Coordinates of C-alpha atoms in Angstrom, one line a residue:
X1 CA 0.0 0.0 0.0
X2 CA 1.4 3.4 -0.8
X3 CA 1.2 6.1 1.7
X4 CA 1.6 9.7 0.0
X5 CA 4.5 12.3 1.4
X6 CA 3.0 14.0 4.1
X7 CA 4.2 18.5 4.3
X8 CA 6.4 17.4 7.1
X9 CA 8.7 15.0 4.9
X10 CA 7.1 11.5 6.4
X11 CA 6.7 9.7 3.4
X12 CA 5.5 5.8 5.1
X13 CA 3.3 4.9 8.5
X14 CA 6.5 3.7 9.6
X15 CA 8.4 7.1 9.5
X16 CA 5.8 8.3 11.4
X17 CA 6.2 5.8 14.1
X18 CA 10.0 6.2 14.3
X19 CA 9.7 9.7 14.4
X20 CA 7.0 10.2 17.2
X21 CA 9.1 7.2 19.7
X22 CA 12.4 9.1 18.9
X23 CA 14.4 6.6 17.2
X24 CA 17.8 7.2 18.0
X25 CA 19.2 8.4 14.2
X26 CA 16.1 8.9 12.5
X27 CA 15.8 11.2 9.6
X28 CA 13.1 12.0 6.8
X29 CA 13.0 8.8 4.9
X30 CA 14.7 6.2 6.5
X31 CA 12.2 3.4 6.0
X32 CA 12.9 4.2 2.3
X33 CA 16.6 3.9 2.3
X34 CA 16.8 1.4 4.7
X35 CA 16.1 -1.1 2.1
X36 CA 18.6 0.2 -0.5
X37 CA 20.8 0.2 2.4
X38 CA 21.2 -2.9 3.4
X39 CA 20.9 -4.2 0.0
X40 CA 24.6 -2.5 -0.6
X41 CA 25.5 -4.0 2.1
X42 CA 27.8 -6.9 2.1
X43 CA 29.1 -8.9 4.2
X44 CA 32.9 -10.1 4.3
X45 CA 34.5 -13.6 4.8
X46 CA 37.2 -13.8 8.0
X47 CA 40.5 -12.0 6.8
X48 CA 39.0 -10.6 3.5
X49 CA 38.8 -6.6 2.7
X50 CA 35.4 -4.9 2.4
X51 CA 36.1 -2.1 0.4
X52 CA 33.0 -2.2 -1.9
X53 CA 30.9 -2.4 1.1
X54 CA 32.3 1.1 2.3
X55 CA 31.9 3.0 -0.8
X56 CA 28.5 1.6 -1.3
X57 CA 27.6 3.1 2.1
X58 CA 29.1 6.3 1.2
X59 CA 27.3 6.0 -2.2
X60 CA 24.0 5.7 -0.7
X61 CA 24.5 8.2 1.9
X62 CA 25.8 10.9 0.0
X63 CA 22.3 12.2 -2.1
X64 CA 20.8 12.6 1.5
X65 CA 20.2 16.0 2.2
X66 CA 20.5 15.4 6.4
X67 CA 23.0 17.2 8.7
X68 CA 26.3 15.4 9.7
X69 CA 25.1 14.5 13.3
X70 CA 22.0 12.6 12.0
X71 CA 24.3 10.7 9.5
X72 CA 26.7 10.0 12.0
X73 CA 25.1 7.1 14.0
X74 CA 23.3 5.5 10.6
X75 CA 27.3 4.9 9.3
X76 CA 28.1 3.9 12.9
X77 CA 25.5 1.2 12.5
X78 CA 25.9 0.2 9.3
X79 CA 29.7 0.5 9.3
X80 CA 29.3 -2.5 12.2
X81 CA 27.1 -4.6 10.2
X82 CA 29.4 -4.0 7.2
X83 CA 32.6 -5.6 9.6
X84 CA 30.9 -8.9 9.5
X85 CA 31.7 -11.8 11.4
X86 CA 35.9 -11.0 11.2
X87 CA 34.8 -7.9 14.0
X88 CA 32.9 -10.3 16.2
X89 CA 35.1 -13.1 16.2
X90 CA 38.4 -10.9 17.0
X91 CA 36.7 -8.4 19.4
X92 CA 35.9 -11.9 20.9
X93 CA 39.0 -13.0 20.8
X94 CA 40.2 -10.5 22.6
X95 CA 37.8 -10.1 25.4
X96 CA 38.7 -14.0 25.7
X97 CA 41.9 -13.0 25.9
X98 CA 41.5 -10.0 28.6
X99 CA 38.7 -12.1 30.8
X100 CA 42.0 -14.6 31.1
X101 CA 44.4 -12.6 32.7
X102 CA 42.3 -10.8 34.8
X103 CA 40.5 -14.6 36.5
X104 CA 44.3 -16.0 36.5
X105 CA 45.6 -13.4 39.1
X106 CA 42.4 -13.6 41.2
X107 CA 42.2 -17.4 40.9
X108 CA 45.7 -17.7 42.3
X109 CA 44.6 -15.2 45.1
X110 CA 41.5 -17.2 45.6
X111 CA 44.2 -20.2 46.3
X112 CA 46.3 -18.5 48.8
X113 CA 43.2 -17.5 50.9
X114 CA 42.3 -21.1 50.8
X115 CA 45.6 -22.4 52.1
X116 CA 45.7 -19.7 54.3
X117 CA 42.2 -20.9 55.6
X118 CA 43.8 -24.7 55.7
X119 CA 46.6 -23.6 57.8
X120 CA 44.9 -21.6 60.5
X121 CA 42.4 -24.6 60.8
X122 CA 45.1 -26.6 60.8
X123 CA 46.8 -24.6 63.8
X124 CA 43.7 -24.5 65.5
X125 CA 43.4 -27.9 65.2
X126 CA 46.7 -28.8 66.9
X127 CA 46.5 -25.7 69.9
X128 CA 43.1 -27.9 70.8
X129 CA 45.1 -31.3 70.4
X130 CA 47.9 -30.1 72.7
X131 CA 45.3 -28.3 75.1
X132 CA 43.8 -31.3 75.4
X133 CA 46.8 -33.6 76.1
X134 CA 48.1 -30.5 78.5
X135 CA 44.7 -30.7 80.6
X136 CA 45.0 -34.4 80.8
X137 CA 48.6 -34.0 81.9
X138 CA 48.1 -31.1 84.0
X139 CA 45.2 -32.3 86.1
X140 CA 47.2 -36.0 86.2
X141 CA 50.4 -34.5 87.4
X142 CA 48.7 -32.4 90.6
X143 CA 46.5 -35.9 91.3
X144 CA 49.4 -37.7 91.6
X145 CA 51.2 -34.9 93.9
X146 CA 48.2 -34.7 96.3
X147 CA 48.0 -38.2 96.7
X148 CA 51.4 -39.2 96.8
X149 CA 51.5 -36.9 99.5
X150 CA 48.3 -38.8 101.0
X151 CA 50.6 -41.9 101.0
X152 CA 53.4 -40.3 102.2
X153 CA 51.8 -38.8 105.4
X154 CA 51.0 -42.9 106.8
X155 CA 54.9 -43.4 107.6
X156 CA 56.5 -40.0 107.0
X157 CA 55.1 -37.0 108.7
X158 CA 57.2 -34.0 107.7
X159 CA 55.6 -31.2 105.8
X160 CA 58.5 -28.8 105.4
X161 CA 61.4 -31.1 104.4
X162 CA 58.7 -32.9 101.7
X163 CA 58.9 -28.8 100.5
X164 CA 62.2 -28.1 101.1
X165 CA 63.1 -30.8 98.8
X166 CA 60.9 -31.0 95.8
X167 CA 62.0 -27.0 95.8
X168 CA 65.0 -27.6 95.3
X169 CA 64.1 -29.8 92.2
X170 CA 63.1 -26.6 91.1
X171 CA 67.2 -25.7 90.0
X172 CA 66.0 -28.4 86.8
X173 CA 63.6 -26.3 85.1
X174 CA 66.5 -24.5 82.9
X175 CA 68.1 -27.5 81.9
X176 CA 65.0 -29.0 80.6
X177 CA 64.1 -26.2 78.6
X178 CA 67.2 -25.8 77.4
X179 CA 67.4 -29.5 76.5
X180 CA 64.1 -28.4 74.6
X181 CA 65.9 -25.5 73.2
X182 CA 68.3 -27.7 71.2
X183 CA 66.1 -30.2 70.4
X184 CA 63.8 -28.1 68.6
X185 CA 65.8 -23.9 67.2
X186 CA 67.1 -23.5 64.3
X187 CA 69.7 -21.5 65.9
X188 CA 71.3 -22.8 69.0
X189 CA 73.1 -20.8 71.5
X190 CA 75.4 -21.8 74.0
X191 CA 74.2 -22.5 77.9
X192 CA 75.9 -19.3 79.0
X193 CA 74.6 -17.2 76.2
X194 CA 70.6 -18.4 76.3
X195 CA 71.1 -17.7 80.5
X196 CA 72.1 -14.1 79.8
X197 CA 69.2 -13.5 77.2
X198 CA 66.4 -15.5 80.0
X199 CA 68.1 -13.5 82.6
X200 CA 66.3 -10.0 81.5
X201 CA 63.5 -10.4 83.8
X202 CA 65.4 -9.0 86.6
X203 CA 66.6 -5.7 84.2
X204 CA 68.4 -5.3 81.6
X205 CA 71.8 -5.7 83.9
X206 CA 70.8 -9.5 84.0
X207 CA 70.6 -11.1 87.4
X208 CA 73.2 -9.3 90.1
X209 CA 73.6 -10.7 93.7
X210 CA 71.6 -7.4 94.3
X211 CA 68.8 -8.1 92.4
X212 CA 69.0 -11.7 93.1
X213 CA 68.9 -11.3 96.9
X214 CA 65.9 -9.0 96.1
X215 CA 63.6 -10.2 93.8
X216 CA 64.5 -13.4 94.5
X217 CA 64.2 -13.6 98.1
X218 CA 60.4 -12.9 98.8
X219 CA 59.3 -14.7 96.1
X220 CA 60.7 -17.3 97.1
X221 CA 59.5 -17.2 101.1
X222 CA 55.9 -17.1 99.1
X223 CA 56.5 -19.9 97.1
X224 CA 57.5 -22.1 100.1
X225 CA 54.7 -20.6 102.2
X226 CA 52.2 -21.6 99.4
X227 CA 53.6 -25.3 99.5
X228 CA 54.3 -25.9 103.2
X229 CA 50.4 -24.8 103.9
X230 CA 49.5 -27.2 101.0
X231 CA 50.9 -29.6 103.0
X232 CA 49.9 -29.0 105.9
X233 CA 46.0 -28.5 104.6
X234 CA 46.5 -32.2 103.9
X235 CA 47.4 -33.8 106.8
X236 CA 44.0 -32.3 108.1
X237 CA 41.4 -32.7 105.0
X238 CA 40.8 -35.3 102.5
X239 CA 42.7 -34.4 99.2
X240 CA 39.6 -33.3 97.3
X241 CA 38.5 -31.1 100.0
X242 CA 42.1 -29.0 99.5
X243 CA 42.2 -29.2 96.1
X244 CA 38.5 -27.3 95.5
X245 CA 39.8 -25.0 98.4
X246 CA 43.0 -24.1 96.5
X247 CA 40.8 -23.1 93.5
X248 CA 40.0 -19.8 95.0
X249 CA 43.2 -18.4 94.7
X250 CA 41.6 -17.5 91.1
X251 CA 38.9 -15.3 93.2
X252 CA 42.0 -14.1 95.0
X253 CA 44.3 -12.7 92.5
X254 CA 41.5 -11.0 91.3
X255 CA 40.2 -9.5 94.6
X256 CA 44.3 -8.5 95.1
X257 CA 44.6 -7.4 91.0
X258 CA 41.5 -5.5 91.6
X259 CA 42.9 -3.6 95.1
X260 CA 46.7 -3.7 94.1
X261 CA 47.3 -3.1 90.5
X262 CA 43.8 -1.6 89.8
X263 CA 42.4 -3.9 87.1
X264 CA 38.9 -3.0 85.4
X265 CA 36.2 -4.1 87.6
X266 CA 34.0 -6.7 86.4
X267 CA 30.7 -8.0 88.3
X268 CA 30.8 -11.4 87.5
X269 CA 34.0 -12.4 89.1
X270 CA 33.0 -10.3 92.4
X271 CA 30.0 -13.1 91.7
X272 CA 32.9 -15.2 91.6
X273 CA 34.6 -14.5 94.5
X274 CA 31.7 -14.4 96.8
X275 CA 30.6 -18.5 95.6
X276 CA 34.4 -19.3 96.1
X277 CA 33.9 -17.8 99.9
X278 CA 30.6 -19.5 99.9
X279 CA 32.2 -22.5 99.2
X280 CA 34.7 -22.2 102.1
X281 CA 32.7 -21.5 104.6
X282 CA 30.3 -24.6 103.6
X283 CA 33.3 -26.8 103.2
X284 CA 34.1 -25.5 107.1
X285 CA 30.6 -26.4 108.3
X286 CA 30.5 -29.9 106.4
X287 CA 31.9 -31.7 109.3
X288 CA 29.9 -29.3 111.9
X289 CA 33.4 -27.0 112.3
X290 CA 35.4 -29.5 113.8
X291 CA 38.4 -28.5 115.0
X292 CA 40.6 -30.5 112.8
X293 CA 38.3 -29.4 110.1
X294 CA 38.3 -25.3 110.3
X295 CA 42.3 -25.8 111.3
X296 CA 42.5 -27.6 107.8
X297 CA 40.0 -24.9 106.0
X298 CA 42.4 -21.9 107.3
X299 CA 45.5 -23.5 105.8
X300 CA 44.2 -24.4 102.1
X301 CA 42.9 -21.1 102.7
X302 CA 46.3 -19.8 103.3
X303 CA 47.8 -21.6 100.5
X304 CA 45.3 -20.1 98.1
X305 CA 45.9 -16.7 99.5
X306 CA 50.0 -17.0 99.0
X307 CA 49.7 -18.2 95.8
X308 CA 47.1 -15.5 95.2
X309 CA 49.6 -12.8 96.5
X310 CA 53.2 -14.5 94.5
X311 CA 51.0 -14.1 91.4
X312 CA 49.9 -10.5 91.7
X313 CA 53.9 -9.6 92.7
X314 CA 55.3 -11.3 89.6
X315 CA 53.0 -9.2 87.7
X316 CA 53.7 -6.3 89.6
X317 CA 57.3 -6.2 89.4
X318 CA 58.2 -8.7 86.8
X319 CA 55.8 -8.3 84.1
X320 CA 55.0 -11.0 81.9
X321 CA 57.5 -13.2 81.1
X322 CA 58.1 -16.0 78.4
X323 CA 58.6 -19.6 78.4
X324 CA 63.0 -19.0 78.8
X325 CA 62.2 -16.2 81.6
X326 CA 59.8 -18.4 83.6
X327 CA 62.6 -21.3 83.3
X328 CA 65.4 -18.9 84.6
X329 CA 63.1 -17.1 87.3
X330 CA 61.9 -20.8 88.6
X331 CA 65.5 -22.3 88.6
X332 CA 66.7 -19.2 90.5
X333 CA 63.9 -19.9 93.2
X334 CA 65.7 -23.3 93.5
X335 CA 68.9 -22.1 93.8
X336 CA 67.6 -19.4 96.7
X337 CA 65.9 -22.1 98.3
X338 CA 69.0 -24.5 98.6
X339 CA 71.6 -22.2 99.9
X340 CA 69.3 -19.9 102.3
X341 CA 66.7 -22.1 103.4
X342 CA 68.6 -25.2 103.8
X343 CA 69.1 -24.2 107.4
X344 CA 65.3 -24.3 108.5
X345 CA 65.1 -28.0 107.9
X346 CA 68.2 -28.8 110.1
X347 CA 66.7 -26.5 112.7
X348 CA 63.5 -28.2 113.0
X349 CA 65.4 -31.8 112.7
X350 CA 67.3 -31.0 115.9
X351 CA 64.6 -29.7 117.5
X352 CA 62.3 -32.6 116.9
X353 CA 59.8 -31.0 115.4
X354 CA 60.9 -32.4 112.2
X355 CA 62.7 -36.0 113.2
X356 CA 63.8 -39.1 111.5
X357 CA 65.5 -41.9 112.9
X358 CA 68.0 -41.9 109.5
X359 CA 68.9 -41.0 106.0
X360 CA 68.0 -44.9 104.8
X361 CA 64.7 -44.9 106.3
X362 CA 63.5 -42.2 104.2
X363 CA 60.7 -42.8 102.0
X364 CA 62.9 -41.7 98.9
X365 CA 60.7 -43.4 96.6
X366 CA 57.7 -41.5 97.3
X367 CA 60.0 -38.2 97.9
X368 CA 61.2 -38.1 94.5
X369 CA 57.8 -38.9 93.0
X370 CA 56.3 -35.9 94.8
X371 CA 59.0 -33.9 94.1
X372 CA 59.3 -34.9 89.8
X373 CA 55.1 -34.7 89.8
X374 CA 55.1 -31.0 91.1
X375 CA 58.4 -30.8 88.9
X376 CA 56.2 -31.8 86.0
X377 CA 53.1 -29.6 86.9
X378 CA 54.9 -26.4 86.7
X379 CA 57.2 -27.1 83.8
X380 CA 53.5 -28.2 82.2
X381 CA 51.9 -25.1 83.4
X382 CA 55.0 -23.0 81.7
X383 CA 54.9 -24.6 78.2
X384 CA 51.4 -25.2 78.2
X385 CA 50.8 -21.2 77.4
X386 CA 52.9 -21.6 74.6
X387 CA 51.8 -24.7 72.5
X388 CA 48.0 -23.8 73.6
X389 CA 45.2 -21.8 75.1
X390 CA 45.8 -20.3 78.9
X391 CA 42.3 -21.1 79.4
X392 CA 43.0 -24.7 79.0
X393 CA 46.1 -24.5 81.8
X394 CA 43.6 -23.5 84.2
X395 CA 40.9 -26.0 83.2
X396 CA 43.4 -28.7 83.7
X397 CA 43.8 -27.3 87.4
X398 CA 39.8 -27.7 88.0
X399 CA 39.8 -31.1 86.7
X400 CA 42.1 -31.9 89.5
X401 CA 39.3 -31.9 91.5
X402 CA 37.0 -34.9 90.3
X403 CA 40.0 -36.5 89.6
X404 CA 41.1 -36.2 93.5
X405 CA 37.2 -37.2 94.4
X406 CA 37.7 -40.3 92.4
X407 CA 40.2 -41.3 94.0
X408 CA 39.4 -40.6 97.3
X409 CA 36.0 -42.8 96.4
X410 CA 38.3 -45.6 95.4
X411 CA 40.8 -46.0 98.5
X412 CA 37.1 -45.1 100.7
X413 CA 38.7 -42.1 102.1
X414 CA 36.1 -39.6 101.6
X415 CA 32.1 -39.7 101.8
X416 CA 30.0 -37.4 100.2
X417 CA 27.5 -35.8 102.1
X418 CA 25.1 -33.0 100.7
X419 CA 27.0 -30.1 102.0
X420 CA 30.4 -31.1 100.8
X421 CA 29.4 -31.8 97.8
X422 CA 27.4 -28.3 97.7
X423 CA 30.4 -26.8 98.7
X424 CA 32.8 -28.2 95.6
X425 CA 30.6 -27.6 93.0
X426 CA 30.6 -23.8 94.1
X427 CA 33.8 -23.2 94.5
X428 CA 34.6 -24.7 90.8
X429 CA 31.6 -22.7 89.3
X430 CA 33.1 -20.0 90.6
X431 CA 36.6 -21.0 89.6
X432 CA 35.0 -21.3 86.1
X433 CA 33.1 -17.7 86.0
X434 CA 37.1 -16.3 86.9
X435 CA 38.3 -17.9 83.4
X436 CA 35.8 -15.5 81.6
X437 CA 37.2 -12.7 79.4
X438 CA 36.9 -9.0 80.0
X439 CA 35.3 -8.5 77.3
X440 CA 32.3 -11.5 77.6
X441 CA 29.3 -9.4 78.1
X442 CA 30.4 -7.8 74.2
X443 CA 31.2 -11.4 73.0
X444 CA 27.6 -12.6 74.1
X445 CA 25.6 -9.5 72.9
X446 CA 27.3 -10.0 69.4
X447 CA 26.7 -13.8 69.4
X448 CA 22.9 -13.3 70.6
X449 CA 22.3 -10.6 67.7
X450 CA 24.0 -13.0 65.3
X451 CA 21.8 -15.4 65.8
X452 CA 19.1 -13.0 65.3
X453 CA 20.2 -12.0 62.1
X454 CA 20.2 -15.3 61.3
X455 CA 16.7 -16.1 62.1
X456 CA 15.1 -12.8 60.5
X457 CA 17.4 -14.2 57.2
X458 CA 16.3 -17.8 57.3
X459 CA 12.5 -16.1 57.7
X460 CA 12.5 -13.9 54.8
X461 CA 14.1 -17.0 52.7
X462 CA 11.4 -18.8 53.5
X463 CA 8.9 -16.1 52.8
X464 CA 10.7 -15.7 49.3
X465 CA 10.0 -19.1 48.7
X466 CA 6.2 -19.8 49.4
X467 CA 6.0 -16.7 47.6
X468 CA 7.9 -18.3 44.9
X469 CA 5.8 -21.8 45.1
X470 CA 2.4 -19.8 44.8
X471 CA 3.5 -17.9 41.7
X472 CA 4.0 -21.2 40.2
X473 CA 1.6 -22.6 41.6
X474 CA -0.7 -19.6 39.7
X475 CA 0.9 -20.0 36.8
X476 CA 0.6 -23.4 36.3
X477 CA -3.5 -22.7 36.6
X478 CA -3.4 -19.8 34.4
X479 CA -3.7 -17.0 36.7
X480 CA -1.6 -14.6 38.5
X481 CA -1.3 -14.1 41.9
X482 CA 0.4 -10.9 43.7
X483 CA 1.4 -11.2 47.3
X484 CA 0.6 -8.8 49.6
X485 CA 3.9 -9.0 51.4

């Protein structure tokens, strides 16, 4: 059907329709040389010149009587079409091309965060493999001290030479680390040289008869104090009543750490320290405060306390130290202890507080198991913070306690009654509440609104879906449905 030239240039319905939508390039009779247009058209084979094709555009363009900026798209376009597949197929190429070395550098990264992933799992893995064989160990290696002890007391009753001496086993601890030290560094230093770098703990002078008569000296009266009460706390109460009593030393250094060295305030280990002083006081009143009894209480009390105070010291004056340091500062101790205290045992021998009939008749056996067992608990204790979690350390130290009850149930040494039992599993709640961060009121709020966010995700996923399933549902009928959500 022929459609006559309207005033306005639009010669077909389909000018009209381009013109009133705004096709991009339009001009006054397009629909008419669009066919002429792509008649001249050709299009070339991969590699082969078009040059017929570009003077046949220019050929048809050129009787047009339009501006250059309507022209210039129309040319753009047909200058594409006229490129044929040989464009495509290397514009293709290229992008190929580009796409590849652009995914190989952020494939490779994609790879390294993997393995890095694989390796901290990995570490992970192992710090809760040696936690776990630490906490076994630890736990096992203060069991066996208490009840070798326990043994100890039926034929040999002598609480401070039992301390003098496993102290003194004390003078190992550097050896064995720095048996450790040449077992496992790259780079091995001599004895002399790996003593002067441990010895900076005292200053950077090293360790001076000074400094060695003063830092040494009262750490050392606490650490005999702590022990000697230990033992004495044992001739009077079963093993597992001292060893849930000597858990609050944790409410201690805090209640000292708190008063002392002014450490943030936190309201759950005041909680803390009230259920470990709870706990004593129930522990006291289990056997109706006999006297043995309360005597016992007040020195596992004690020995809690001393521990409590030698802790808060250290950190006062000596600061943190590392697994070397702790080795030097411990073998010092035994050194202090055998050349000034070795006279208190002699004095208490000749004054029969302390008597035995000889040397031979010594339970040496059961001496130098006590003494290589508490040997092994602090030398455990030290390396433990380095191949693992602290938490774990002190974990190890509450197991003791079942482990002492369950052996105490086995040799019939202890019953159970309601108040004593009350009385344990307070003090070790509250021994537990102590190993909590400073920060766990933060960690909880986080994890709770975590969770939330899960749940509101999970809930408008499963809104998504049903809306989903009733679409096509709808569909499959033949109608639509919209949801009001």
């Amino acid at each position: 059907m022929d459609v006559k030239a309207a005033p306005n240039g639009v010669a077909t319905i389909e000018d009209r329709i381009l013109r009133i939508t705004g096709y991009y390039g339009y001009y006054p009779g397009y629909s008419s040389q669009k066919s002429t247009s792509r008649s001249s058209v050709t299009r070339c084979k991969p590699g082969a010149n078009c040059p017929s094709s570009h003077s046949g555009i220019s050929r048809q363009l050129s009787p047009l009587s339009v501006t250059e900026d309507s022209s210039a798209p129309i040319l753009e376009l047909q200058s594409r079409g006229s490129s044929g597949v040989c464009g495509h197929r290397v514009e293709r190429q290229n992008r190929s091309g580009d796409d590849g070395t652009q995914t190989h550098p952020e494939n490779s990264s994609q790879e390294n965060r993997i393995k890095a992933r694989c390796r901290s799992c990995t570490s992970m893995v192992l710090k809760a493999v040696w936690g776990l064989l630490i906490i076994l160990s630890v736990s096992s290696s203060w069991v066996g001290t208490t009840q070798i002890v326990k043994i100890t007391y039926k034929n040999f009753y002598c609480p401070f030479f039992m301390t003098w001496f496993s102290t003194n086993w004390n003078i190992m601890f550097f050896p064995v680390y720095y048996s450790g030290h040449l077992a496992t560094a790259q780079e091995k230093q001599s004895p002399m040289k790996k003593f002067r770098e441990c010895s900076r703990i005292f200053g950077e002078d090293g360790l001076t008869l000074k400094l060695f008569l003063k830092r040494t000296a009262p750490f050392s009266i606490l650490w005999t104090l702590t022990n000697y009460l230990y033992l004495l706390a044992l001739k009077k109460l079963t093993a597992t009543d001292v060893s849930a009593l000597f858990c609050c030393n944790k409410a201690f250094v805090f209640l000292l750490s708190w008063i002392v060295l002014k450490d943030r305030f936190m309201g759950v280990r005041i909680v803390a320290a009230i259920m470990a002083i709870t706990g004593i006081v129930m522990m006291a009143y289990a056997d109706n405060f006999h006297t043995d009894s309360i005597i016992g209480v007040a020195f596992a009390v004690g020995s809690a306390s001393t521990s409590a105070l030698y802790k808060v010291l250290f950190k006062m004056f000596l600061g943190s130290a590392n697994f070397g340091e702790a080795a030097h500062f411990v073998s010092t101790l035994g050194f202090f202890n055998l050349i000034f205290i070795s006279f208190t045992p002699v004095v208490l021998y000749f004054t029969k507080v302390e008597h035995w009939s000889s040397f031979a008749a010594l339970p040496w056996g059961y001496l130098c198991g006590m003494a290589g067992l508490w040997l092994a608990f602090n030398i455990l204790v030290n390396v433990g913070v380095v191949l693992t979690y602290p938490i774990l350390i002190s974990i190890g130290t509450v197991l003791s306690v079942p482990g002492n009850a369950a052996v105490d149930l086995l040799k019939q040494e202890v019953i159970f009654n309601v108040v004593r039992l009350a009385a344990t599993i307070i003090i070790c709640i509250g021994f537990l509440l102590m190993l909590l961060p400073e920060e766990w009121d933060e960690i909880t709020l986080r994890f709770i609104n975590s969770l939330k966010e899960k749940k509101s995700e999970e809930h408008v996923d499963d809104i998504t879906d049903s809306n989903i399933h009733l679409r096509s549902r709808s569909r499959a009928n033949g109608t639509v449905s919209i949801p009001l959500a």
